[in-house]
């Protein structure tokens, strides 16, 4: 969620009574400052109509008439941001701040442009400056928190999301992202509460439902997790990850047939989803359908040659299919890829040295 702001400025011009003949032309005699303000207001109106190129021309003309017009620099920067001209936008924000360094909005806007340019350190600093100048502006705290979350500073991110919610307790995205931060900090009950609050404020925020399900599953509440997955999939049936996660919860519950159904739906939606193929292989192993388990694990391996768990599962299937040499080869490969339990299985099954 990105927010672009324009600084509005009203201008009232008195209309002179028309006295000229219909065939005469009268040149504008507005002073430069008033001409700049008229063009500025026209630019704002065009921006609000999403006529960005036309707005840009108006702000260009306004700045030609009045080169020290800080708000025009700011608003031209906002237009350039919408046009994805991020570096020129930063330059205009720089000019706006040179002329008016005590306004929070250019710092916030410049941070957004810097973030688009992947200048995350600069963006974090500018979001912080915007928050310092206007502590009750929740998005400044929120976006800095998001940047801190991305670089795994979860303590700092939580502090920022706390501040965002202090400024705006109805900020559903801040509740959601604080929940994800709590989850990273292993505060699972608090994370579940925050996801629930996000959903209370914005019931259509489906990622919160999916993330609450995953958190409940991690906390051992499989019943609650399955309820959330069911609610999510009732409303959105095109998400392979959701089917895979519900399948994993069903697998943990011991409902292997239902797990296979979910993993099958996941690979139907995304045939390149190696994780779902391997998970279905694991479920088939539980159902003692070893041919299908071998085929699914093999498919996962074809998609990801470094998938240690898939080699392990294919080894188990091949062992049960009376293919000991092939099973040993798979277990050794799993161990080579870092899954040392593969060596244990190889040793327990009497695999000799290669």
mmCIF file of C-alpha atoms in Angstrom:
data_model
loop_
_atom_site.group_PDB
_atom_site.id
_atom_site.type_symbol
_atom_site.label_atom_id
_atom_site.label_comp_id
_atom_site.label_asym_id
_atom_site.label_seq_id
_atom_site.Cartn_x
_atom_site.Cartn_y
_atom_site.Cartn_z
ATOM 1 C CA UNK A 1 0.000 0.000 0.000
ATOM 2 C CA UNK A 2 1.563 3.260 -1.147
ATOM 3 C CA UNK A 3 0.193 6.741 -0.528
ATOM 4 C CA UNK A 4 1.043 9.727 -2.731
ATOM 5 C CA UNK A 5 0.203 13.164 -1.437
ATOM 6 C CA UNK A 6 -0.408 16.477 -3.106
ATOM 7 C CA UNK A 7 -0.236 19.745 -1.242
ATOM 8 C CA UNK A 8 -3.328 21.711 -2.150
ATOM 9 C CA UNK A 9 -3.460 25.479 -2.433
ATOM 10 C CA UNK A 10 -6.627 27.410 -3.149
ATOM 11 C CA UNK A 11 -6.511 30.500 -5.306
ATOM 12 C CA UNK A 12 -9.365 32.918 -5.794
ATOM 13 C CA UNK A 13 -9.054 35.189 -8.811
ATOM 14 C CA UNK A 14 -11.520 38.005 -9.339
ATOM 15 C CA UNK A 15 -13.120 37.920 -12.765
ATOM 16 C CA UNK A 16 -13.164 41.295 -14.500
ATOM 17 C CA UNK A 17 -16.325 42.331 -16.264
ATOM 18 C CA UNK A 18 -16.039 41.619 -19.975
ATOM 19 C CA UNK A 19 -15.765 44.952 -21.797
ATOM 20 C CA UNK A 20 -13.734 44.106 -24.912
ATOM 21 C CA UNK A 21 -15.162 43.635 -28.373
ATOM 22 C CA UNK A 22 -15.684 40.046 -29.456
ATOM 23 C CA UNK A 23 -12.925 40.297 -32.074
ATOM 24 C CA UNK A 24 -10.246 41.581 -29.690
ATOM 25 C CA UNK A 25 -7.658 39.520 -27.772
ATOM 26 C CA UNK A 26 -6.327 40.483 -24.358
ATOM 27 C CA UNK A 27 -3.067 39.097 -23.047
ATOM 28 C CA UNK A 28 -2.842 37.887 -19.448
ATOM 29 C CA UNK A 29 -1.353 40.438 -17.107
ATOM 30 C CA UNK A 30 -1.214 38.215 -13.999
ATOM 31 C CA UNK A 31 1.914 38.732 -11.877
ATOM 32 C CA UNK A 32 4.327 35.755 -11.972
ATOM 33 C CA UNK A 33 3.378 34.577 -8.466
ATOM 34 C CA UNK A 34 -0.326 34.465 -9.296
ATOM 35 C CA UNK A 35 0.385 32.842 -12.647
ATOM 36 C CA UNK A 36 2.438 30.181 -10.832
ATOM 37 C CA UNK A 37 -0.382 29.539 -8.363
ATOM 38 C CA UNK A 38 -2.942 29.240 -11.155
ATOM 39 C CA UNK A 39 -0.777 26.697 -12.963
ATOM 40 C CA UNK A 40 -0.102 24.926 -9.669
ATOM 41 C CA UNK A 41 -3.823 24.517 -8.968
ATOM 42 C CA UNK A 42 -4.367 23.294 -12.512
ATOM 43 C CA UNK A 43 -1.615 20.718 -11.968
ATOM 44 C CA UNK A 44 -3.235 19.525 -8.753
ATOM 45 C CA UNK A 45 -6.591 19.109 -10.507
ATOM 46 C CA UNK A 46 -5.006 17.142 -13.350
ATOM 47 C CA UNK A 47 -3.109 14.964 -10.916
ATOM 48 C CA UNK A 48 -6.355 14.107 -9.130
ATOM 49 C CA UNK A 49 -7.781 13.155 -12.543
ATOM 50 C CA UNK A 50 -4.696 10.947 -13.099
ATOM 51 C CA UNK A 51 -3.688 13.052 -16.103
ATOM 52 C CA UNK A 52 -0.075 12.875 -15.007
ATOM 53 C CA UNK A 53 1.670 14.154 -18.130
ATOM 54 C CA UNK A 54 -0.610 17.175 -18.294
ATOM 55 C CA UNK A 55 -0.072 17.814 -14.582
ATOM 56 C CA UNK A 56 3.689 17.620 -15.100
ATOM 57 C CA UNK A 57 3.520 20.345 -17.756
ATOM 58 C CA UNK A 58 1.561 22.623 -15.425
ATOM 59 C CA UNK A 59 4.051 22.170 -12.579
ATOM 60 C CA UNK A 60 6.928 22.781 -15.010
ATOM 61 C CA UNK A 61 5.343 26.088 -16.040
ATOM 62 C CA UNK A 62 4.578 27.020 -12.430
ATOM 63 C CA UNK A 63 8.229 26.553 -11.510
ATOM 64 C CA UNK A 64 9.374 28.565 -14.513
ATOM 65 C CA UNK A 65 7.207 31.432 -13.270
ATOM 66 C CA UNK A 66 8.269 30.983 -9.642
ATOM 67 C CA UNK A 67 11.497 28.988 -9.133
ATOM 68 C CA UNK A 68 11.242 29.095 -5.320
ATOM 69 C CA UNK A 69 7.782 27.422 -5.199
ATOM 70 C CA UNK A 70 8.438 24.578 -2.742
ATOM 71 C CA UNK A 71 4.987 22.997 -3.027
ATOM 72 C CA UNK A 72 5.264 22.877 -6.799
ATOM 73 C CA UNK A 73 8.543 20.965 -6.502
ATOM 74 C CA UNK A 74 6.901 18.578 -4.061
ATOM 75 C CA UNK A 75 3.875 17.996 -6.271
ATOM 76 C CA UNK A 76 5.933 17.620 -9.418
ATOM 77 C CA UNK A 77 7.885 14.968 -7.536
ATOM 78 C CA UNK A 78 4.612 13.211 -6.690
ATOM 79 C CA UNK A 79 3.662 13.215 -10.371
ATOM 80 C CA UNK A 80 7.053 11.828 -11.332
ATOM 81 C CA UNK A 81 6.658 9.090 -8.742
ATOM 82 C CA UNK A 82 3.363 8.053 -10.335
ATOM 83 C CA UNK A 83 5.114 8.034 -13.727
ATOM 84 C CA UNK A 84 7.824 5.792 -12.219
ATOM 85 C CA UNK A 85 10.439 8.493 -12.839
ATOM 86 C CA UNK A 86 11.947 7.899 -9.438
ATOM 87 C CA UNK A 87 15.326 9.615 -9.713
ATOM 88 C CA UNK A 88 13.853 12.895 -11.029
ATOM 89 C CA UNK A 89 11.280 12.621 -8.258
ATOM 90 C CA UNK A 90 14.077 12.429 -5.665
ATOM 91 C CA UNK A 91 15.675 15.504 -7.195
ATOM 92 C CA UNK A 92 12.425 17.448 -6.921
ATOM 93 C CA UNK A 93 11.951 16.345 -3.310
ATOM 94 C CA UNK A 94 15.499 17.557 -2.636
ATOM 95 C CA UNK A 95 14.570 20.987 -3.991
ATOM 96 C CA UNK A 96 11.357 21.069 -1.965
ATOM 97 C CA UNK A 97 13.287 20.268 1.211
ATOM 98 C CA UNK A 98 15.972 22.831 0.433
ATOM 99 C CA UNK A 99 13.244 25.479 0.270
ATOM 100 C CA UNK A 100 11.139 24.126 3.156
ATOM 101 C CA UNK A 101 13.058 21.682 5.371
ATOM 102 C CA UNK A 102 10.469 21.512 8.160
ATOM 103 C CA UNK A 103 7.597 19.857 6.304
ATOM 104 C CA UNK A 104 7.174 16.103 6.771
ATOM 105 C CA UNK A 105 5.518 15.271 3.440
ATOM 106 C CA UNK A 106 8.582 15.734 1.187
ATOM 107 C CA UNK A 107 10.581 13.420 3.471
ATOM 108 C CA UNK A 108 7.862 10.791 3.222
ATOM 109 C CA UNK A 109 7.577 11.174 -0.548
ATOM 110 C CA UNK A 110 11.331 11.047 -1.027
ATOM 111 C CA UNK A 111 11.466 7.893 1.076
ATOM 112 C CA UNK A 112 8.949 6.223 -1.219
ATOM 113 C CA UNK A 113 10.950 7.161 -4.308
ATOM 114 C CA UNK A 114 14.171 5.967 -2.655
ATOM 115 C CA UNK A 115 12.523 2.690 -1.739
ATOM 116 C CA UNK A 116 11.447 2.260 -5.369
ATOM 117 C CA UNK A 117 15.110 2.822 -6.313
ATOM 118 C CA UNK A 118 16.086 0.159 -3.723
ATOM 119 C CA UNK A 119 17.943 2.786 -1.706
ATOM 120 C CA UNK A 120 16.655 1.265 1.512
ATOM 121 C CA UNK A 121 19.027 2.964 3.939
ATOM 122 C CA UNK A 122 18.109 6.382 2.602
ATOM 123 C CA UNK A 123 14.410 5.508 2.601
ATOM 124 C CA UNK A 124 14.545 4.305 6.198
ATOM 125 C CA UNK A 125 16.235 7.534 7.243
ATOM 126 C CA UNK A 126 13.644 9.684 5.458
ATOM 127 C CA UNK A 127 10.682 7.748 6.866
ATOM 128 C CA UNK A 128 12.247 8.341 10.267
ATOM 129 C CA UNK A 129 12.562 12.071 9.616
ATOM 130 C CA UNK A 130 8.922 12.229 8.508
ATOM 131 C CA UNK A 131 7.885 10.431 11.691
ATOM 132 C CA UNK A 132 10.008 12.802 13.778
ATOM 133 C CA UNK A 133 8.354 15.856 12.222
ATOM 134 C CA UNK A 134 4.849 14.398 12.461
ATOM 135 C CA UNK A 135 4.675 11.619 15.079
ATOM 136 C CA UNK A 136 0.930 11.136 14.593
ATOM 137 C CA UNK A 137 1.351 10.216 10.926
ATOM 138 C CA UNK A 138 1.049 6.425 11.050
ATOM 139 C CA UNK A 139 2.299 5.555 7.517
ATOM 140 C CA UNK A 140 5.767 6.987 8.225
ATOM 141 C CA UNK A 141 6.194 4.615 11.150
ATOM 142 C CA UNK A 142 4.590 1.755 9.228
ATOM 143 C CA UNK A 143 6.827 1.957 6.164
ATOM 144 C CA UNK A 144 9.983 2.289 8.232
ATOM 145 C CA UNK A 145 8.839 -0.742 10.200
ATOM 146 C CA UNK A 146 8.377 -2.677 6.960
ATOM 147 C CA UNK A 147 11.936 -1.859 5.894
ATOM 148 C CA UNK A 148 13.276 -2.933 9.268
ATOM 149 C CA UNK A 149 11.298 -6.161 9.036
ATOM 150 C CA UNK A 150 12.817 -6.895 5.633
ATOM 151 C CA UNK A 151 16.329 -6.646 7.044
ATOM 152 C CA UNK A 152 15.369 -8.879 9.994
ATOM 153 C CA UNK A 153 15.452 -6.108 12.626
ATOM 154 C CA UNK A 154 12.303 -7.479 14.242
ATOM 155 C CA UNK A 155 12.679 -5.584 17.509
ATOM 156 C CA UNK A 156 13.002 -2.284 15.638
ATOM 157 C CA UNK A 157 10.152 -3.210 13.317
ATOM 158 C CA UNK A 158 7.851 -3.984 16.232
ATOM 159 C CA UNK A 159 8.640 -0.620 17.848
ATOM 160 C CA UNK A 160 7.690 1.132 14.601
ATOM 161 C CA UNK A 161 4.468 -0.840 14.185
ATOM 162 C CA UNK A 162 3.630 -0.038 17.816
ATOM 163 C CA UNK A 163 4.071 3.661 17.027
ATOM 164 C CA UNK A 164 1.963 3.356 13.866
ATOM 165 C CA UNK A 165 -0.870 1.802 15.855
ATOM 166 C CA UNK A 166 -0.566 4.438 18.556
ATOM 167 C CA UNK A 167 -1.058 7.036 15.828
ATOM 168 C CA UNK A 168 -3.875 5.129 14.111
ATOM 169 C CA UNK A 169 -5.474 2.202 15.926
ATOM 170 C CA UNK A 170 -7.574 1.391 12.828
ATOM 171 C CA UNK A 171 -4.535 0.749 10.613
ATOM 172 C CA UNK A 172 -5.220 -2.861 9.562
ATOM 173 C CA UNK A 173 -1.941 -3.297 7.678
ATOM 174 C CA UNK A 174 0.029 -2.253 10.754
ATOM 175 C CA UNK A 175 -1.814 -4.844 12.854
ATOM 176 C CA UNK A 176 -1.052 -7.468 10.214
ATOM 177 C CA UNK A 177 2.637 -6.629 9.920
ATOM 178 C CA UNK A 178 3.088 -6.368 13.669
ATOM 179 C CA UNK A 179 1.573 -9.838 13.860
ATOM 180 C CA UNK A 180 4.159 -11.121 11.381
ATOM 181 C CA UNK A 181 6.869 -9.469 13.477
ATOM 182 C CA UNK A 182 5.521 -11.084 16.637
ATOM 183 C CA UNK A 183 5.622 -14.404 14.818
ATOM 184 C CA UNK A 184 9.287 -13.894 13.936
ATOM 185 C CA UNK A 185 9.947 -13.083 17.594
ATOM 186 C CA UNK A 186 8.133 -16.330 18.517
ATOM 187 C CA UNK A 187 5.382 -14.428 20.349
ATOM 188 C CA UNK A 188 2.732 -16.681 18.823
ATOM 189 C CA UNK A 189 -0.300 -15.799 21.010
ATOM 190 C CA UNK A 190 0.361 -12.079 20.435
ATOM 191 C CA UNK A 191 0.730 -12.699 16.704
ATOM 192 C CA UNK A 192 -2.611 -14.508 16.572
ATOM 193 C CA UNK A 193 -4.279 -11.627 18.429
ATOM 194 C CA UNK A 194 -2.829 -9.063 16.004
ATOM 195 C CA UNK A 195 -3.890 -11.031 12.928
ATOM 196 C CA UNK A 196 -7.367 -11.290 14.444
ATOM 197 C CA UNK A 197 -7.510 -7.522 14.973
ATOM 198 C CA UNK A 198 -6.405 -6.914 11.379
ATOM 199 C CA UNK A 199 -9.236 -9.160 10.187
ATOM 200 C CA UNK A 200 -11.729 -7.445 12.464
ATOM 201 C CA UNK A 201 -10.831 -4.099 10.925
ATOM 202 C CA UNK A 202 -10.553 -5.392 7.362
ATOM 203 C CA UNK A 203 -12.280 -8.769 6.865
ATOM 204 C CA UNK A 204 -11.184 -8.936 3.213
ATOM 205 C CA UNK A 205 -7.492 -8.855 4.187
ATOM 206 C CA UNK A 206 -7.060 -12.514 3.269
ATOM 207 C CA UNK A 207 -3.270 -12.710 3.837
ATOM 208 C CA UNK A 208 -4.032 -12.144 7.528
ATOM 209 C CA UNK A 209 -6.311 -15.185 7.504
ATOM 210 C CA UNK A 210 -3.676 -17.320 5.803
ATOM 211 C CA UNK A 211 -0.933 -16.110 8.139
ATOM 212 C CA UNK A 212 -3.079 -16.638 11.231
ATOM 213 C CA UNK A 213 -3.676 -20.200 10.055
ATOM 214 C CA UNK A 214 0.068 -20.797 9.737
ATOM 215 C CA UNK A 215 0.687 -19.285 13.178
ATOM 216 C CA UNK A 216 -2.030 -21.415 14.778
ATOM 217 C CA UNK A 217 -0.533 -24.482 13.143
ATOM 218 C CA UNK A 218 2.901 -23.576 14.482
ATOM 219 C CA UNK A 219 1.374 -23.087 17.931
ATOM 220 C CA UNK A 220 -0.123 -26.585 17.771
ATOM 221 C CA UNK A 221 -3.720 -25.468 17.232
ATOM 222 C CA UNK A 222 -4.468 -27.641 14.207
ATOM 223 C CA UNK A 223 -8.230 -27.267 14.609
ATOM 224 C CA UNK A 224 -7.991 -23.459 14.532
ATOM 225 C CA UNK A 225 -5.519 -23.579 11.662
ATOM 226 C CA UNK A 226 -7.799 -25.804 9.583
ATOM 227 C CA UNK A 227 -10.748 -23.529 10.268
ATOM 228 C CA UNK A 228 -8.743 -20.561 8.944
ATOM 229 C CA UNK A 229 -7.533 -22.487 5.892
ATOM 230 C CA UNK A 230 -11.107 -23.572 5.166
ATOM 231 C CA UNK A 231 -12.372 -19.987 5.473
ATOM 232 C CA UNK A 232 -9.610 -18.743 3.194
ATOM 233 C CA UNK A 233 -10.160 -21.405 0.530
ATOM 234 C CA UNK A 234 -13.898 -20.795 0.572
ATOM 235 C CA UNK A 235 -13.162 -17.273 -0.628
ATOM 236 C CA UNK A 236 -10.073 -17.859 -2.783
ATOM 237 C CA UNK A 237 -9.534 -21.111 -4.645
ATOM 238 C CA UNK A 238 -6.536 -20.207 -6.825
ATOM 239 C CA UNK A 239 -3.760 -20.209 -4.221
ATOM 240 C CA UNK A 240 -1.518 -23.276 -4.413
ATOM 241 C CA UNK A 241 0.257 -22.302 -1.193
ATOM 242 C CA UNK A 242 -3.009 -22.304 0.759
ATOM 243 C CA UNK A 243 -3.861 -25.818 -0.438
ATOM 244 C CA UNK A 244 -0.335 -26.988 0.373
ATOM 245 C CA UNK A 245 -0.482 -25.545 3.874
ATOM 246 C CA UNK A 246 -3.909 -27.005 4.575
ATOM 247 C CA UNK A 247 -2.622 -30.304 3.244
ATOM 248 C CA UNK A 248 0.315 -30.121 5.656
ATOM 249 C CA UNK A 249 -2.062 -29.447 8.559
ATOM 250 C CA UNK A 250 -4.223 -32.406 7.504
ATOM 251 C CA UNK A 251 -1.088 -34.547 7.238
ATOM 252 C CA UNK A 252 -0.094 -33.585 10.776
ATOM 253 C CA UNK A 253 -3.616 -34.460 11.874
ATOM 254 C CA UNK A 254 -3.211 -37.927 10.347
ATOM 255 C CA UNK A 255 -5.778 -37.339 7.611
ATOM 256 C CA UNK A 256 -3.511 -38.482 4.795
ATOM 257 C CA UNK A 257 -6.205 -38.987 2.159
ATOM 258 C CA UNK A 258 -7.434 -35.399 2.602
ATOM 259 C CA UNK A 259 -3.819 -34.223 2.554
ATOM 260 C CA UNK A 260 -3.324 -35.918 -0.836
ATOM 261 C CA UNK A 261 -6.415 -34.108 -2.141
ATOM 262 C CA UNK A 262 -4.990 -30.749 -1.101
ATOM 263 C CA UNK A 263 -1.517 -31.414 -2.490
ATOM 264 C CA UNK A 264 -3.126 -32.601 -5.727
ATOM 265 C CA UNK A 265 -5.032 -29.331 -5.992
ATOM 266 C CA UNK A 266 -1.802 -27.420 -5.360
ATOM 267 C CA UNK A 267 0.079 -29.133 -8.213
ATOM 268 C CA UNK A 268 -2.959 -28.739 -10.453
ATOM 269 C CA UNK A 269 -2.710 -24.985 -9.876
ATOM 270 C CA UNK A 270 1.088 -24.894 -10.097
ATOM 271 C CA UNK A 271 2.748 -27.849 -11.802
ATOM 272 C CA UNK A 272 6.184 -26.428 -10.970
ATOM 273 C CA UNK A 273 5.602 -26.427 -7.216
ATOM 274 C CA UNK A 274 8.239 -28.941 -6.077
ATOM 275 C CA UNK A 275 7.308 -28.620 -2.410
ATOM 276 C CA UNK A 276 3.737 -29.774 -3.083
ATOM 277 C CA UNK A 277 4.910 -32.749 -5.168
ATOM 278 C CA UNK A 278 7.215 -33.878 -2.357
ATOM 279 C CA UNK A 279 4.516 -33.390 0.259
ATOM 280 C CA UNK A 280 2.128 -35.538 -1.734
ATOM 281 C CA UNK A 281 4.871 -38.168 -1.965
ATOM 282 C CA UNK A 282 5.109 -38.147 1.841
ATOM 283 C CA UNK A 283 1.329 -38.573 2.141
ATOM 284 C CA UNK A 284 1.370 -41.445 -0.355
ATOM 285 C CA UNK A 285 4.078 -43.103 1.738
ATOM 286 C CA UNK A 286 1.727 -42.954 4.728
ATOM 287 C CA UNK A 287 -1.031 -44.468 2.572
ATOM 288 C CA UNK A 288 1.431 -47.191 1.451
ATOM 289 C CA UNK A 289 1.038 -46.256 -2.198
ATOM 290 C CA UNK A 290 4.739 -46.538 -2.933
ATOM 291 C CA UNK A 291 4.582 -46.302 -6.729
ATOM 292 C CA UNK A 292 2.860 -42.936 -6.550
ATOM 293 C CA UNK A 293 5.204 -41.822 -3.773
ATOM 294 C CA UNK A 294 8.238 -42.667 -5.913
ATOM 295 C CA UNK A 295 6.787 -40.852 -8.928
ATOM 296 C CA UNK A 296 5.911 -37.700 -6.951
ATOM 297 C CA UNK A 297 9.277 -37.509 -5.211
ATOM 298 C CA UNK A 298 10.927 -37.991 -8.609
ATOM 299 C CA UNK A 299 8.877 -35.117 -10.022
ATOM 300 C CA UNK A 300 9.980 -32.894 -7.132
ATOM 301 C CA UNK A 301 13.607 -33.815 -7.856
ATOM 302 C CA UNK A 302 13.196 -33.050 -11.554
ATOM 303 C CA UNK A 303 12.035 -29.579 -10.548
ATOM 304 C CA UNK A 304 14.756 -29.067 -7.943
ATOM 305 C CA UNK A 305 17.896 -31.183 -8.182
ATOM 306 C CA UNK A 306 18.999 -29.987 -4.721
ATOM 307 C CA UNK A 307 15.839 -31.053 -2.884
ATOM 308 C CA UNK A 308 17.223 -33.280 -0.095
ATOM 309 C CA UNK A 309 13.837 -34.225 1.423
ATOM 310 C CA UNK A 310 12.582 -35.450 -1.947
ATOM 311 C CA UNK A 311 15.586 -37.768 -2.296
ATOM 312 C CA UNK A 312 14.891 -39.067 1.203
ATOM 313 C CA UNK A 313 11.238 -39.769 0.415
ATOM 314 C CA UNK A 314 12.047 -41.406 -2.895
ATOM 315 C CA UNK A 315 14.546 -43.565 -1.076
ATOM 316 C CA UNK A 316 11.836 -44.723 1.324
ATOM 317 C CA UNK A 317 9.479 -45.501 -1.571
ATOM 318 C CA UNK A 318 12.166 -47.412 -3.452
ATOM 319 C CA UNK A 319 13.042 -49.409 -0.365
ATOM 320 C CA UNK A 320 9.421 -50.567 -0.107
ATOM 321 C CA UNK A 321 9.380 -51.312 -3.856
ATOM 322 C CA UNK A 322 12.330 -53.666 -3.333
ATOM 323 C CA UNK A 323 14.809 -51.423 -5.109
ATOM 324 C CA UNK A 324 17.549 -51.373 -2.461
ATOM 325 C CA UNK A 325 20.406 -50.051 -4.593
ATOM 326 C CA UNK A 326 18.324 -47.138 -5.859
ATOM 327 C CA UNK A 327 17.077 -46.440 -2.318
ATOM 328 C CA UNK A 328 20.641 -46.336 -1.001
ATOM 329 C CA UNK A 329 21.668 -43.985 -3.767
ATOM 330 C CA UNK A 330 18.819 -41.595 -2.887
ATOM 331 C CA UNK A 331 19.555 -41.636 0.821
ATOM 332 C CA UNK A 332 23.228 -40.910 0.197
ATOM 333 C CA UNK A 333 22.247 -38.019 -2.057
ATOM 334 C CA UNK A 334 19.990 -36.632 0.669
ATOM 335 C CA UNK A 335 22.909 -36.768 3.108
ATOM 336 C CA UNK A 336 25.214 -35.127 0.562
ATOM 337 C CA UNK A 337 22.712 -32.264 0.344
ATOM 338 C CA UNK A 338 22.766 -31.780 4.118
ATOM 339 C CA UNK A 339 20.073 -34.160 5.384
ATOM 340 C CA UNK A 340 22.287 -36.391 7.533
ATOM 341 C CA UNK A 341 19.427 -38.700 8.464
ATOM 342 C CA UNK A 342 19.904 -40.140 4.973
ATOM 343 C CA UNK A 343 23.105 -41.821 6.197
ATOM 344 C CA UNK A 344 21.182 -43.283 9.132
ATOM 345 C CA UNK A 345 18.610 -44.840 6.805
ATOM 346 C CA UNK A 346 21.373 -46.113 4.549
ATOM 347 C CA UNK A 347 23.200 -47.722 7.469
ATOM 348 C CA UNK A 348 20.026 -49.236 8.951
ATOM 349 C CA UNK A 349 19.169 -50.785 5.582
ATOM 350 C CA UNK A 350 22.596 -52.292 5.121
ATOM 351 C CA UNK A 351 23.719 -50.088 2.274
ATOM 352 C CA UNK A 352 27.327 -50.860 1.424
ATOM 353 C CA UNK A 353 29.921 -48.353 0.388
ATOM 354 C CA UNK A 354 29.661 -47.087 -3.198
#
